[in-house]
Short mmCIF file of C-alpha atoms in Angstrom, two decimals:
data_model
loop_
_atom_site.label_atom_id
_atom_site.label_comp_id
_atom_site.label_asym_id
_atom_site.label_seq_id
_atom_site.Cartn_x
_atom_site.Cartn_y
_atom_site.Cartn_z
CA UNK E 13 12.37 3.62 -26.72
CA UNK E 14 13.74 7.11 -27.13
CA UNK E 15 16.57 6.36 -24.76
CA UNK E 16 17.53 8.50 -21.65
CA UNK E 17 19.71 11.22 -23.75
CA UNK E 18 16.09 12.57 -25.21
CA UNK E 19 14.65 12.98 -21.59
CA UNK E 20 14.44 16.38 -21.15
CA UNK E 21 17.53 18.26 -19.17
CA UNK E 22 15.09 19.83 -17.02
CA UNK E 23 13.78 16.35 -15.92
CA UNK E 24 16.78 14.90 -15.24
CA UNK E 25 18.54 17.83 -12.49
CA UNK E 26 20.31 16.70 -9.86
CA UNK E 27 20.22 13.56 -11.36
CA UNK E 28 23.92 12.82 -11.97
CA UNK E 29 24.93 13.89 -8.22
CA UNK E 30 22.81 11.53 -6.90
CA UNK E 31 23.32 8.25 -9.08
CA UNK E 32 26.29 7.14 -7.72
CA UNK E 33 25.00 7.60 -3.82
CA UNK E 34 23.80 4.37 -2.23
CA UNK E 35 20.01 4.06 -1.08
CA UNK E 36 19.91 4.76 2.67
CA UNK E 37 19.85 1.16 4.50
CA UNK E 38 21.22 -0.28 1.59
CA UNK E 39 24.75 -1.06 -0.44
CA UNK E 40 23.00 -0.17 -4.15
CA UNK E 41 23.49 2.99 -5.70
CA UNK E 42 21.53 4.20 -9.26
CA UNK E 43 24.21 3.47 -11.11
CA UNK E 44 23.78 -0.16 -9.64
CA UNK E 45 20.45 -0.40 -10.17
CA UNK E 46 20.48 1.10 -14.13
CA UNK E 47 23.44 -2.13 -14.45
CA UNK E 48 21.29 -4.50 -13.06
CA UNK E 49 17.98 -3.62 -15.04
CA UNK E 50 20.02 -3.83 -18.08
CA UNK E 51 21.30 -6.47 -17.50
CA UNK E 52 18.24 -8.56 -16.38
CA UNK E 53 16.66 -6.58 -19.55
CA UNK E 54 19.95 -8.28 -21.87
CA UNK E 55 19.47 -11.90 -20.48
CA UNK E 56 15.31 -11.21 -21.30
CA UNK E 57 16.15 -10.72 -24.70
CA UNK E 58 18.32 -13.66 -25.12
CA UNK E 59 16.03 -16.07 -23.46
CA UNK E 60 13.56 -14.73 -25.70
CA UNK E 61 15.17 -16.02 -28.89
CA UNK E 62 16.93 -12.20 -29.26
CA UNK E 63 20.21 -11.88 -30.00
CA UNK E 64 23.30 -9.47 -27.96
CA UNK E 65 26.11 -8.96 -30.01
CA UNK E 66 28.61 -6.39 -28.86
CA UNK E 67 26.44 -3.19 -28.68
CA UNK E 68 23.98 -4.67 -31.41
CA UNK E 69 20.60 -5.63 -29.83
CA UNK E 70 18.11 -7.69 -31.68
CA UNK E 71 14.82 -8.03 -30.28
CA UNK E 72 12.60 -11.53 -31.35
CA UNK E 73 8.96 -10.13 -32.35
CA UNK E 74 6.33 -12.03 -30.86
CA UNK E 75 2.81 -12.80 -31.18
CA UNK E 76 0.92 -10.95 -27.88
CA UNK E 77 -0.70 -13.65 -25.66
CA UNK E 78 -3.26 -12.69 -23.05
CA UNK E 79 -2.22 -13.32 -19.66
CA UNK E 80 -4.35 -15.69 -17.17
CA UNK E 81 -6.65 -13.31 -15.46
CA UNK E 82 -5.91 -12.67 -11.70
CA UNK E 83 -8.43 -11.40 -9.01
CA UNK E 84 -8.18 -10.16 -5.88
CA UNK E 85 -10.99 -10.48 -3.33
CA UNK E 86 -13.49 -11.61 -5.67
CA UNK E 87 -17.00 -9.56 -5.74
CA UNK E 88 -15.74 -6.85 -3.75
CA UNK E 89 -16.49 -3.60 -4.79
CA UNK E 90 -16.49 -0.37 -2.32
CA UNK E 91 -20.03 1.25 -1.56
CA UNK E 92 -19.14 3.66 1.13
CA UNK E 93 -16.81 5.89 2.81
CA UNK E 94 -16.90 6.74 6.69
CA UNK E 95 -14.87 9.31 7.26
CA UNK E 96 -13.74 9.05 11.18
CA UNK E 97 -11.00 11.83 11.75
CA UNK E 98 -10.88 11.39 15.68
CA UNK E 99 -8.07 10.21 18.07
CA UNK E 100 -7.44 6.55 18.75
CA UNK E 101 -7.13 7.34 22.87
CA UNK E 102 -8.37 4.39 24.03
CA UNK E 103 -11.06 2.44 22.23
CA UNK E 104 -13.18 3.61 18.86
CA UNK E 105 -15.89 1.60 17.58
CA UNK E 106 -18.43 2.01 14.40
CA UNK E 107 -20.83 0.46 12.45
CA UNK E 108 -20.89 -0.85 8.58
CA UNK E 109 -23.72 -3.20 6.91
CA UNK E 110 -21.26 -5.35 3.89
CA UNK E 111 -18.47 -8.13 3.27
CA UNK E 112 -15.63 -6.52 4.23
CA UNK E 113 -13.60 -3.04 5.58
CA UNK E 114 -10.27 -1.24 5.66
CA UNK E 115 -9.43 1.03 8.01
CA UNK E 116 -7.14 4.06 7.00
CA UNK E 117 -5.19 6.17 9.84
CA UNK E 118 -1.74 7.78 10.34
CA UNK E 119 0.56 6.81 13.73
CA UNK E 120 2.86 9.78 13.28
CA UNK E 121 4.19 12.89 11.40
CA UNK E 122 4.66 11.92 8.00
CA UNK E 123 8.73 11.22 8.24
CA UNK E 124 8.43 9.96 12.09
CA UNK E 125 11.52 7.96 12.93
CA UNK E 126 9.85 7.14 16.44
CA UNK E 127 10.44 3.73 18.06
CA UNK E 128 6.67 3.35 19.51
CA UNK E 129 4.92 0.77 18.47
CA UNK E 130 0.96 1.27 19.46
CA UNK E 131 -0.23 -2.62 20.60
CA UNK E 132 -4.12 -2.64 19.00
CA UNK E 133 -6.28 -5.04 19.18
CA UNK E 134 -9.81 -5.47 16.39
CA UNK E 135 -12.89 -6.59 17.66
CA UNK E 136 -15.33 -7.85 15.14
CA UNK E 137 -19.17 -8.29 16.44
CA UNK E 138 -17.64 -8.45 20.17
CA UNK E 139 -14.78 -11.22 19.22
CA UNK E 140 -11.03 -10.32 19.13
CA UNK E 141 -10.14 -11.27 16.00
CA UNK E 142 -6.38 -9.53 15.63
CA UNK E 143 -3.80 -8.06 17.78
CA UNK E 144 -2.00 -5.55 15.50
CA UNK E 145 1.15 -3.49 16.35
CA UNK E 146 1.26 0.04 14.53
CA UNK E 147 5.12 1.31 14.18
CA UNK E 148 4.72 5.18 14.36
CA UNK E 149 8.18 5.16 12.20
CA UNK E 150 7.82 5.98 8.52
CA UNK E 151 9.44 3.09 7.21
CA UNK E 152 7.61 0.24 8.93
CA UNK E 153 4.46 1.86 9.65
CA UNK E 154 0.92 0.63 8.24
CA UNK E 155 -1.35 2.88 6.06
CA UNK E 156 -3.89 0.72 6.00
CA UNK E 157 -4.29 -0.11 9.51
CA UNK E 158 -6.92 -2.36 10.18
CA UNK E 159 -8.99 -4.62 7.41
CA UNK E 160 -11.17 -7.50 6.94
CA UNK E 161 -12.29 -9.08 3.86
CA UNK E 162 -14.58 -12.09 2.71
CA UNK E 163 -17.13 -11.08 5.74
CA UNK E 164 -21.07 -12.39 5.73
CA UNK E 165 -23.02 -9.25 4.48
CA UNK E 166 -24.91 -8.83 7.11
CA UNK E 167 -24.25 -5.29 9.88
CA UNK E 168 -21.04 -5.41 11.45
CA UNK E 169 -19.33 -3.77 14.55
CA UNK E 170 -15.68 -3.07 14.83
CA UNK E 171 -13.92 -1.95 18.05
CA UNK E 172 -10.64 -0.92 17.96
CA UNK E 173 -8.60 -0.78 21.53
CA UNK E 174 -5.45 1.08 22.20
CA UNK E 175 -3.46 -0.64 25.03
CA UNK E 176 -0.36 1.50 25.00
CA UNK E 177 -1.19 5.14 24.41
CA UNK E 178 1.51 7.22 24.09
CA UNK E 179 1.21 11.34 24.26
CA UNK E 180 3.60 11.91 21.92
CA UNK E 181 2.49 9.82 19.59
CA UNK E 182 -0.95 10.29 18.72
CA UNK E 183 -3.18 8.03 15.99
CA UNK E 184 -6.12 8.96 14.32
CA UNK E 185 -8.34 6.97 12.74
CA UNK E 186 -8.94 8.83 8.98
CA UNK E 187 -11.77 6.90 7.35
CA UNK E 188 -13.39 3.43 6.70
CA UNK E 189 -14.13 2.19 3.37
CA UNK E 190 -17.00 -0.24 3.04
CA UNK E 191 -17.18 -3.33 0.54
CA UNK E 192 -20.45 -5.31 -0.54
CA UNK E 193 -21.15 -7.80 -2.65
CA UNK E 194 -22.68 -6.10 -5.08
CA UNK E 195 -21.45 -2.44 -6.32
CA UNK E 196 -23.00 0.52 -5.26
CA UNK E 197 -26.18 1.74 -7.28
CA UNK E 198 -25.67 5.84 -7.91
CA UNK E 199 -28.32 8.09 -9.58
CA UNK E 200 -27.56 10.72 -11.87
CA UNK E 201 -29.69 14.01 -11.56
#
């Protein structure tokens, strides 16, 4: 609402060199993008009952409605974290008693460009249940490597295989978070 002339100088360095450079892998430069918001943000306004007139701008007030609630993966809520930290070489397995798991790990270096692709495959309770590939490059690659929600709560095992391993290109496994049914119960001292 203040506009962009009140943002700080200091906030705004480098700022100008770079807004008319395209994105990498793209044809849109800042200077695009700033036309298109406004303009999406103009047409908003008009279809709104607002009016655009020259470089007058008025803005219909409305009545706040609630939106319709959306959820996620009902009746999930985390309870534990196992934190792995060890090399995917060839197969890793672990235990978790709940409804559900995700599976964080890194492929690569954080700006990898690599081309290897690790070929996975997840085992839950001794059935294959995904074959996953894991691009080591940073702009296809998977945080959140392996996951499974909506589970009976009952103990699970998951077994993850590497088929491909690659020296170079190492994964490791960071942590596991858990999800119940229920959330977790904590004491307070």
């Amino acid at each position: 609402m203040l506009g962009y002339e009140k943002i700080p100088a200091y906030w705004k360095m480098g700022l100008a060199e770079a807004e008319p450079i395209a994105f990498k892998y793209t044809t849109m430069s800042l200077n695009d993008v700033y036309d298109i918001g406004f303009n999406h943000a103009l047409q908003v306004i008009q279809q709104n009952g607002g009016k655009v007139t020259g470089d007058k701008i008025s803005i219909k007030v409305q009545q706040p409605k609630s939106v319709r609630f959306e959820e996620s993966f009902s009746d999930h809520y985390p309870v534990d974290k196992q934190f792995i930290r060890k090399q995917l070489t060839d197969e890793l397995a672990f235990n978790f008693e709940g409804i559900g798991f995700v599976v964080r790990a890194e492929t690569a270096k954080w700006a990898s460009e690599e081309k290897y692709v690790a070929k996975t495959e997840l085992y839950l309770d001794d059935k294959l249940v995904e074959t996953v590939d894991l691009p080591a490059s940073y702009t296809t690659r998977r945080y959140e490597a392996f996951w499974r929600y909506q589970l009976p709560n009952k103990k699970h095992t998951v077994r993850i295989k590497l088929l491909n391993p690659d020296e170079k290109n190492r994964i490791r496994i960071d942590e596991v978070i858990v999800y119940s049914d229920k959330p977790a119960v904590t004491t307070h001292p």
